[in-house]
mmCIF file with all atom_site columns, C-alpha atoms in Angstrom:
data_model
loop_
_atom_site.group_PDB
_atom_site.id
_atom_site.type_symbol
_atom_site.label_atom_id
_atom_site.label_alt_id
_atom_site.label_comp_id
_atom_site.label_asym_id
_atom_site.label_entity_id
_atom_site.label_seq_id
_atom_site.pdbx_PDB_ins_code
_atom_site.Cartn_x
_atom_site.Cartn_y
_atom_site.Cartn_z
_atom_site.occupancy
_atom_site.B_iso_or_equiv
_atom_site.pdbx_formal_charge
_atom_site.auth_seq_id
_atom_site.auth_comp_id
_atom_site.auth_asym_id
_atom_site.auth_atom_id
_atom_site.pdbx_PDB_model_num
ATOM 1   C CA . UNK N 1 1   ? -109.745 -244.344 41.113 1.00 0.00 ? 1   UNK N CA 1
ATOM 2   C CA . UNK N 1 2   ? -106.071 -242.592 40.961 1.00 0.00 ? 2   UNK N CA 1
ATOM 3   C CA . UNK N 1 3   ? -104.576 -246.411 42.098 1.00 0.00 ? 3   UNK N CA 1
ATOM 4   C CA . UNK N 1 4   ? -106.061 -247.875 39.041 1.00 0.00 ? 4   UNK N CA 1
ATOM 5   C CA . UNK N 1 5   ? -105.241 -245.145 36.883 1.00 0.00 ? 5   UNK N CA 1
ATOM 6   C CA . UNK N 1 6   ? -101.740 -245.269 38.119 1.00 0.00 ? 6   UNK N CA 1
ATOM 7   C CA . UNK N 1 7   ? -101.299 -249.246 37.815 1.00 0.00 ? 7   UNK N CA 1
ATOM 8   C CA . UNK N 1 8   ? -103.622 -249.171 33.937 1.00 0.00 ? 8   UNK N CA 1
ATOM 9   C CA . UNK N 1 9   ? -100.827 -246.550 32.342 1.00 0.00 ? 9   UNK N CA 1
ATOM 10  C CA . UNK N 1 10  ? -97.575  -245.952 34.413 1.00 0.00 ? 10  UNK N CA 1
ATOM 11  C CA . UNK N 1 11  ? -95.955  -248.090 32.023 1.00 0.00 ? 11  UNK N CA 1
ATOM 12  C CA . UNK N 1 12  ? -97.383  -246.153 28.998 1.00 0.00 ? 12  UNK N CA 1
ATOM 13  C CA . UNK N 1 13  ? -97.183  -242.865 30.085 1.00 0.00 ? 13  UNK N CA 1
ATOM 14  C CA . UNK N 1 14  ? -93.463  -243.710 31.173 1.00 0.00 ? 14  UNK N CA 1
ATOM 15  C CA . UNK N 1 15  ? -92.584  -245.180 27.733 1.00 0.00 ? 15  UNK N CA 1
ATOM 16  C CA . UNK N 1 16  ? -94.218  -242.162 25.787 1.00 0.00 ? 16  UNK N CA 1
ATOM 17  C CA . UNK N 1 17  ? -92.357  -239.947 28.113 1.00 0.00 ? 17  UNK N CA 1
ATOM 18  C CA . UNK N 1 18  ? -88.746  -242.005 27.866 1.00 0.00 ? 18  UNK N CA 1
ATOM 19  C CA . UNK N 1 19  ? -89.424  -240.955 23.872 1.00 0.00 ? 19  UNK N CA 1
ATOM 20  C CA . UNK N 1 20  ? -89.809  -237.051 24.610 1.00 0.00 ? 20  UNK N CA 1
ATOM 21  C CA . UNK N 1 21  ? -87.086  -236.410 27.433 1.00 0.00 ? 21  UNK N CA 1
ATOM 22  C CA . UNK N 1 22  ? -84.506  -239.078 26.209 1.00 0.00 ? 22  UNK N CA 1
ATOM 23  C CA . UNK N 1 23  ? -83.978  -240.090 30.010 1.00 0.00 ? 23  UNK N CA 1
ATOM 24  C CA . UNK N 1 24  ? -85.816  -243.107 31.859 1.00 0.00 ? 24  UNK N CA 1
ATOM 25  C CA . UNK N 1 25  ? -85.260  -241.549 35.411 1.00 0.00 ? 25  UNK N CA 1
ATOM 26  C CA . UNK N 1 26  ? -86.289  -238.481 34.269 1.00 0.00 ? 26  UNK N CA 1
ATOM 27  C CA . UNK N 1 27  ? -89.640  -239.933 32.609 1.00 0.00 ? 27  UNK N CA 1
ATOM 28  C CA . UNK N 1 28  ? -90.065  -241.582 35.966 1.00 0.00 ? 28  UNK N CA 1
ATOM 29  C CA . UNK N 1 29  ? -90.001  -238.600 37.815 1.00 0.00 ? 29  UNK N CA 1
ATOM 30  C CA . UNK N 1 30  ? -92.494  -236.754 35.473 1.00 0.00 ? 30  UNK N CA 1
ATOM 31  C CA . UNK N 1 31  ? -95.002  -239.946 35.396 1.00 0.00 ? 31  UNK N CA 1
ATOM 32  C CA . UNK N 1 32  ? -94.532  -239.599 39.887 1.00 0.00 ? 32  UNK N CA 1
ATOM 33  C CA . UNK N 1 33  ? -95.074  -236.114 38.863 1.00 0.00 ? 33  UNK N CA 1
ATOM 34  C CA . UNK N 1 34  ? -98.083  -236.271 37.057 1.00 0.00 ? 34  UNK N CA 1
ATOM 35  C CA . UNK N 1 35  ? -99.835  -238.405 38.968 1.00 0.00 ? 35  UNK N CA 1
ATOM 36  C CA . UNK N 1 36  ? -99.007  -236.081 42.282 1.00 0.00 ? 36  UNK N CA 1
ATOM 37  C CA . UNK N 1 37  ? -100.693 -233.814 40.333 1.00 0.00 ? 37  UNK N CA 1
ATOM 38  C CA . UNK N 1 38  ? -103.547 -235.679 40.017 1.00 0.00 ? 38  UNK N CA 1
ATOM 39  C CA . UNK N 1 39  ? -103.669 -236.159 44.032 1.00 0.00 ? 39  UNK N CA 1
ATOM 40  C CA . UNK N 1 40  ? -103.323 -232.746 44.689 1.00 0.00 ? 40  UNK N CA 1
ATOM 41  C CA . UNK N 1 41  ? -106.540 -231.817 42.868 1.00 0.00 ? 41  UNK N CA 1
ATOM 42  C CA . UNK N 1 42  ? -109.272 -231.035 44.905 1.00 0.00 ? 42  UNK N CA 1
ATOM 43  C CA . UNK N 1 43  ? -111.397 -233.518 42.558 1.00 0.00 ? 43  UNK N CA 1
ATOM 44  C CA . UNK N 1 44  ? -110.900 -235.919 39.783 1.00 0.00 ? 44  UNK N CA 1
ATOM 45  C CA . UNK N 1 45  ? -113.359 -235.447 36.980 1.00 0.00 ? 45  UNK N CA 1
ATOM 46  C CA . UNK N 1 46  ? -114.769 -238.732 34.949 1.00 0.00 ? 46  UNK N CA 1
ATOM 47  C CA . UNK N 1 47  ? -112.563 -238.839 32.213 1.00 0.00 ? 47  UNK N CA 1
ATOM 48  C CA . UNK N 1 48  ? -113.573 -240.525 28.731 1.00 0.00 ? 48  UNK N CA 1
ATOM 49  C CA . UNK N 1 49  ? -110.035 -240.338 27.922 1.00 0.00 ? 49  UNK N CA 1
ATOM 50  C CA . UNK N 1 50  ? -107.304 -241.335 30.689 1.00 0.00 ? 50  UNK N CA 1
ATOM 51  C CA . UNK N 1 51  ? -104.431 -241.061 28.336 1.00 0.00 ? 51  UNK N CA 1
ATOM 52  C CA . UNK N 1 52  ? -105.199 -237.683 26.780 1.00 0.00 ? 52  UNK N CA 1
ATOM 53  C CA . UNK N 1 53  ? -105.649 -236.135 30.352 1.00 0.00 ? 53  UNK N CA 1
ATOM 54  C CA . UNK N 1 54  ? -102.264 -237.879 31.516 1.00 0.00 ? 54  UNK N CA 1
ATOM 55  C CA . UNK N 1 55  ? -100.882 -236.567 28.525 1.00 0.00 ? 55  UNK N CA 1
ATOM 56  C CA . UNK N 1 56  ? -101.908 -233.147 28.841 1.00 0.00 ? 56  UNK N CA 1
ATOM 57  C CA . UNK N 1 57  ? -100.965 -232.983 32.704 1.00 0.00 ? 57  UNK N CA 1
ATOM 58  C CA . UNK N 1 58  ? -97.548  -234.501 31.576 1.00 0.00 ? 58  UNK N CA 1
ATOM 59  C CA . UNK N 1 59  ? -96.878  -232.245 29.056 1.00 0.00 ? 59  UNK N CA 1
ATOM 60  C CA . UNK N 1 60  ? -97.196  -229.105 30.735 1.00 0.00 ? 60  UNK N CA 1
ATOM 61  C CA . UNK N 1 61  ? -94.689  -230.511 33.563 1.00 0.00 ? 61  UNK N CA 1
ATOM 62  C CA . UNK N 1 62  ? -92.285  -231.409 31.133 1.00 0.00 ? 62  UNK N CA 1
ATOM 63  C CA . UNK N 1 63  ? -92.359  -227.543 29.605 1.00 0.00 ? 63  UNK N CA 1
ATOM 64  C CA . UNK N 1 64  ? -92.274  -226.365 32.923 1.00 0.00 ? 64  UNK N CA 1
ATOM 65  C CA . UNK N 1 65  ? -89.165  -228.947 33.708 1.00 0.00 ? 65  UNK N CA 1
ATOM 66  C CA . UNK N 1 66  ? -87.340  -227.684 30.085 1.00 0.00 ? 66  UNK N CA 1
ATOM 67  C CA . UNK N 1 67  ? -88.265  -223.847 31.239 1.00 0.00 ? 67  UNK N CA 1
ATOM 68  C CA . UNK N 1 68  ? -86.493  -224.878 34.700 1.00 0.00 ? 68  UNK N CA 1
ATOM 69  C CA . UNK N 1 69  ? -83.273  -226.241 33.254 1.00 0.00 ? 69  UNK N CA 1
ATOM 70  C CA . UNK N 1 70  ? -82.990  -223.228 30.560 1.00 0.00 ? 70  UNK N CA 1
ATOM 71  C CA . UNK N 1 71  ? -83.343  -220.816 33.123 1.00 0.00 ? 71  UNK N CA 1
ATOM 72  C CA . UNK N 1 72  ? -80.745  -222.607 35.034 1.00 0.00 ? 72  UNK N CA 1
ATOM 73  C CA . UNK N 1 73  ? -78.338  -222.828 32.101 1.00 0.00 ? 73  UNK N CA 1
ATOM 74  C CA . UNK N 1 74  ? -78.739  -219.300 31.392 1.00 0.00 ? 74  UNK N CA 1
ATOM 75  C CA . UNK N 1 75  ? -78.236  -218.609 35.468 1.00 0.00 ? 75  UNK N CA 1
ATOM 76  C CA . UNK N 1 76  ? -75.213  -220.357 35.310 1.00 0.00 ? 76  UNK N CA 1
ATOM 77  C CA . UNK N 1 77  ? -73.894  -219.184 32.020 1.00 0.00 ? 77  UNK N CA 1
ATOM 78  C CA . UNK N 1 78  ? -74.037  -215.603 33.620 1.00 0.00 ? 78  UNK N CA 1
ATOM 79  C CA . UNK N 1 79  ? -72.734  -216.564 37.130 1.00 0.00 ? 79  UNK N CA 1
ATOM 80  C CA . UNK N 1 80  ? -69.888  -217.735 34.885 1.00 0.00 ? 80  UNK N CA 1
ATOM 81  C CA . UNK N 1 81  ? -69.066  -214.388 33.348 1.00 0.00 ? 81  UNK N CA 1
ATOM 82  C CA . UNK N 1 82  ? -69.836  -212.436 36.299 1.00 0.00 ? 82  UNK N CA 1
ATOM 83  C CA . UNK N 1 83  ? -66.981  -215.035 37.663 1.00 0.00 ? 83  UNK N CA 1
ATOM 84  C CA . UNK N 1 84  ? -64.502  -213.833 34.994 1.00 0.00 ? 84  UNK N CA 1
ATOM 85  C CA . UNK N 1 85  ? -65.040  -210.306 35.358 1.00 0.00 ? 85  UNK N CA 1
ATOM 86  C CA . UNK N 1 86  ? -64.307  -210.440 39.194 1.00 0.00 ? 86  UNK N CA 1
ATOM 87  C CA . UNK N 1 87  ? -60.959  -211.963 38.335 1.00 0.00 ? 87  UNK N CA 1
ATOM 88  C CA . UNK N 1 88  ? -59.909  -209.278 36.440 1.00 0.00 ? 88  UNK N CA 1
ATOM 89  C CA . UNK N 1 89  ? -61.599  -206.518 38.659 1.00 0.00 ? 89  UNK N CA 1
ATOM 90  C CA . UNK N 1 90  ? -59.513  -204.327 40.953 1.00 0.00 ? 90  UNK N CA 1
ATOM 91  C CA . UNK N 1 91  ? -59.491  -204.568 44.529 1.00 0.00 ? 91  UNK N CA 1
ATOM 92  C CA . UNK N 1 92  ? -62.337  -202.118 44.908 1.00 0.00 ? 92  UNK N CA 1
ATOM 93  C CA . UNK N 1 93  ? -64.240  -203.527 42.624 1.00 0.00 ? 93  UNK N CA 1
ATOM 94  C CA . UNK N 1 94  ? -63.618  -206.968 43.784 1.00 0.00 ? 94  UNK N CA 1
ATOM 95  C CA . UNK N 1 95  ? -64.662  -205.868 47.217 1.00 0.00 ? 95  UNK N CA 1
ATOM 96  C CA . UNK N 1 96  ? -67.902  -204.191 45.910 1.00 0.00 ? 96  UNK N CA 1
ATOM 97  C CA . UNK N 1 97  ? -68.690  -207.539 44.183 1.00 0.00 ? 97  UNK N CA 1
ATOM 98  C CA . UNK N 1 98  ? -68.303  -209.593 47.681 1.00 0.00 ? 98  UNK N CA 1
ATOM 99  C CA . UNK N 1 99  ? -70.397  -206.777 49.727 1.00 0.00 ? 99  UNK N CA 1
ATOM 100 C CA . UNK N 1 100 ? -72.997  -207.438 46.898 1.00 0.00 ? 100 UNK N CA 1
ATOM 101 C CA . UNK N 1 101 ? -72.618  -211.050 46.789 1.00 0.00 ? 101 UNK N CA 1
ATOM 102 C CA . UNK N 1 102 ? -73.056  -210.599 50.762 1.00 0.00 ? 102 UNK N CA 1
ATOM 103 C CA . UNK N 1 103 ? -76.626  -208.815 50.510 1.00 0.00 ? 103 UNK N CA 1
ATOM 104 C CA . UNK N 1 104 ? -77.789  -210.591 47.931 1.00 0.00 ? 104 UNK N CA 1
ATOM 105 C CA . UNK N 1 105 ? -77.186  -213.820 50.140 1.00 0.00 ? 105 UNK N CA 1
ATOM 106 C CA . UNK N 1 106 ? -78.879  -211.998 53.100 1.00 0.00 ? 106 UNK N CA 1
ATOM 107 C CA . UNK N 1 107 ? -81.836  -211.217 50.529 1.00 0.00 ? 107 UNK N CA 1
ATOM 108 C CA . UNK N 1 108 ? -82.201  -214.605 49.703 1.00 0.00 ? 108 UNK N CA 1
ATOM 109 C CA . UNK N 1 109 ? -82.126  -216.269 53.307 1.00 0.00 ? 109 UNK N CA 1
ATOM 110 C CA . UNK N 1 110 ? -85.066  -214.125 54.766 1.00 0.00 ? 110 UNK N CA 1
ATOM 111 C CA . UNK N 1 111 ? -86.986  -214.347 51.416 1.00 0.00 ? 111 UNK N CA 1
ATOM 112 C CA . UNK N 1 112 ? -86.304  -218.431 50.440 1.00 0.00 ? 112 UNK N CA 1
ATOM 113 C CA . UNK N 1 113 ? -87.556  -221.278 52.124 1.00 0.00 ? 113 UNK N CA 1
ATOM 114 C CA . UNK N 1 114 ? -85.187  -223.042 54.241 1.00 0.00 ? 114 UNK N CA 1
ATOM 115 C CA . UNK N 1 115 ? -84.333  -225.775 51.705 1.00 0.00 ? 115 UNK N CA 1
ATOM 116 C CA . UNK N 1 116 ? -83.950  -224.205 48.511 1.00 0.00 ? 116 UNK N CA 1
ATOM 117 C CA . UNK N 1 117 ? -81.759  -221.416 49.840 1.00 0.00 ? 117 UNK N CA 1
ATOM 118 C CA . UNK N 1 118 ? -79.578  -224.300 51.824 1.00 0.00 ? 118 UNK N CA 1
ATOM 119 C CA . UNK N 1 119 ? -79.394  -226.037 48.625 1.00 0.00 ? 119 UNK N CA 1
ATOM 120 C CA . UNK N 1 120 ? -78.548  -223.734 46.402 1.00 0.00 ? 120 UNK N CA 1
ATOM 121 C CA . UNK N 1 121 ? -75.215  -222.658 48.764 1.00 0.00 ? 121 UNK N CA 1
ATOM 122 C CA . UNK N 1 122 ? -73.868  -225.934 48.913 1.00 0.00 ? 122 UNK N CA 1
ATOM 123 C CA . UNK N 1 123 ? -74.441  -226.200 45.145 1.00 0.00 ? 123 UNK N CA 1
ATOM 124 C CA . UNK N 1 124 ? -73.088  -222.643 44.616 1.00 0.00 ? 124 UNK N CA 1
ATOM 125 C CA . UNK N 1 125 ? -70.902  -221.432 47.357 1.00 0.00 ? 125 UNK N CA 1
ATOM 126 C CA . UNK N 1 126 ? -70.155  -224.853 48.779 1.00 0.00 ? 126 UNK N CA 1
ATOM 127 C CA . UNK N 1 127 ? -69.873  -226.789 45.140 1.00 0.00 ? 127 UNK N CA 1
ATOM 128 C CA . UNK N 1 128 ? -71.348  -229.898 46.769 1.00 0.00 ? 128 UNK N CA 1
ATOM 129 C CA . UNK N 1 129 ? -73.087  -232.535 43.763 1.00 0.00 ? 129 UNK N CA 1
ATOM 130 C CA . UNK N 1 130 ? -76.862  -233.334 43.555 1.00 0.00 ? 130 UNK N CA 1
ATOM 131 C CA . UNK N 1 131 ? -75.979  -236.602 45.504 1.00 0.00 ? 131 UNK N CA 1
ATOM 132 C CA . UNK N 1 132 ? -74.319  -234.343 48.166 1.00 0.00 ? 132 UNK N CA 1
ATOM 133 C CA . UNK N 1 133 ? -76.791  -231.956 48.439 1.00 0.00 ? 133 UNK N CA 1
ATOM 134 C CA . UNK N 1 134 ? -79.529  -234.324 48.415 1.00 0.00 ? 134 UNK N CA 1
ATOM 135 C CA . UNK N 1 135 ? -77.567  -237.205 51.632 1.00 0.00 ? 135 UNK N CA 1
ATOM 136 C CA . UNK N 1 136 ? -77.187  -233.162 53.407 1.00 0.00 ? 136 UNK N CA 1
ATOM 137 C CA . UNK N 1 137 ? -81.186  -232.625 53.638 1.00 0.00 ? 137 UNK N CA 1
ATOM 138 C CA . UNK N 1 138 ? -82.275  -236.012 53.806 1.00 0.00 ? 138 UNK N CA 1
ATOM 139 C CA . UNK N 1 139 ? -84.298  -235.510 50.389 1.00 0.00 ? 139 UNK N CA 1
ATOM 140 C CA . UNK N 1 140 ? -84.290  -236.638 46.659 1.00 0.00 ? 140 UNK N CA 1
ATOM 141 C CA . UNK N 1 141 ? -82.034  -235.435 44.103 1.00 0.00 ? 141 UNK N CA 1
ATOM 142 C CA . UNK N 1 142 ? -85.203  -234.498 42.480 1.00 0.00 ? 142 UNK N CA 1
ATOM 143 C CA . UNK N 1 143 ? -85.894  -232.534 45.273 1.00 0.00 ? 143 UNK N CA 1
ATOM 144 C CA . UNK N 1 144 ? -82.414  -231.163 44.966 1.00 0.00 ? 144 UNK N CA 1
ATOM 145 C CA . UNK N 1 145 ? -82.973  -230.103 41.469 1.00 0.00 ? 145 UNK N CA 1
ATOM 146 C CA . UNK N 1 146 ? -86.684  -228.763 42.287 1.00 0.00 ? 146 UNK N CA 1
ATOM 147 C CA . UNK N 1 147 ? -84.620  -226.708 45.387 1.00 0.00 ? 147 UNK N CA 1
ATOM 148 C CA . UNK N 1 148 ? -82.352  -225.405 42.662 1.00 0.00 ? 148 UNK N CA 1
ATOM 149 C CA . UNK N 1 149 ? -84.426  -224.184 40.106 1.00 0.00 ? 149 UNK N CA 1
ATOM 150 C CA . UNK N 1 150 ? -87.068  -222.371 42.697 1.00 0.00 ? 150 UNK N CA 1
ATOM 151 C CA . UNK N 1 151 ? -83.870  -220.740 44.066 1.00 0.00 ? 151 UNK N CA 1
ATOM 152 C CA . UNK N 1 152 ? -82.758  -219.895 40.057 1.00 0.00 ? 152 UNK N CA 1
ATOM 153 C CA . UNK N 1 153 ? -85.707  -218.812 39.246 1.00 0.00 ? 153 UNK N CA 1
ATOM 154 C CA . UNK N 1 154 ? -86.491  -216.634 42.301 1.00 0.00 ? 154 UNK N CA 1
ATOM 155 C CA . UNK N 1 155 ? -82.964  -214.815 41.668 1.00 0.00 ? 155 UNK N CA 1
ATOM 156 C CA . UNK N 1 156 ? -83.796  -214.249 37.709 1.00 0.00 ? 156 UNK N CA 1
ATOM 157 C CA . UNK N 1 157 ? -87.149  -213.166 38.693 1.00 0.00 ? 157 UNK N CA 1
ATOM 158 C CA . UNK N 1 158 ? -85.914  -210.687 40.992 1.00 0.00 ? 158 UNK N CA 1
ATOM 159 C CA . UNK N 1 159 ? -83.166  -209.563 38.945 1.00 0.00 ? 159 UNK N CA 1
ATOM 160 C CA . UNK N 1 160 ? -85.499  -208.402 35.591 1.00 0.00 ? 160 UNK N CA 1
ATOM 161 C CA . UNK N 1 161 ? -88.509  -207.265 38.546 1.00 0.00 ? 161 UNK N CA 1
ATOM 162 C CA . UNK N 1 162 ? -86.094  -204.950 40.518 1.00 0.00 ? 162 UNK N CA 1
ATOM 163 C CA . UNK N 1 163 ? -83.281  -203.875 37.932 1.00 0.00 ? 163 UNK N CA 1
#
């Protein structure tokens, strides 16, 4: 049932998508998306309308996938001033920022998975590219970017749950 979905309006849903995001490989990984979705439910139900269903699951993963890159904008727009203000810091301060910067790594290691907190120090600490990060792992770039924004997100959600 899924394989014939998936071979009746890949193209379609890929087009529709290529019109919404902008991006083709980006389209394609919210059509592989979508329809990992659809294996991952415990049943399919008989659907009158294929399209609209695709269409709805493919929606809400492209909000969550805008959500995901806005939260990691904002993540890095504020890494970038708390960068700046450590430059002009004293050396106390400076040295209160790294003891910080060391818990909140040791924070992240027990409560991240393996993956997502490896990725997101060769992204951050490291400065290591998507392509990098990804050959490193032995995973996707997608992956990558999925490892990055659980890791974003986890930090932002722990920094307006625990302030």
């Amino acid at each position: 049932m899924i394989g014939e979905l998936y071979s009746s309006h890949r193209g379609w849903l890929q087009g529709w998508l290529r019109k919404k995001v902008g991006c083709l490989h980006q389209a394609s990984d919210l059509v592989q998306d979508t329809f990992v979705k659809l294996l991952s439910s415990a049943s399919l139900p008989a659907l009158r309308e294929p399209r609209a269903y695709l269409l709805v699951i493919a929606s809400h993963l492209m909000i969550d996938h805008y959500r995901r890159r806005k939260l990691e904008q904002e993540s890095l727009q504020t890494m970038a001033v708390l960068a700046e203000d450590a430059l002009a810091a004293s050396p106390e301060e400076q040295a209160a920022t790294r003891q910080l910067l060391g818990e909140t790594l040791r924070v992240l290691a027990r409560e991240l998975d393996d993956k997502p907190y490896r990725a997101f120090l060769m992204a951050r600490v490291d400065g290591m590219s998507y392509a990098e990060i990804a050959a490193a792992l032995g995973v996707s770039e997608s992956s990558v970017k999925q490892y990055l924004s659980k890791a974003l997100a986890y930090c932002h959600a722990r920094l307006y749950t625990h302030d």
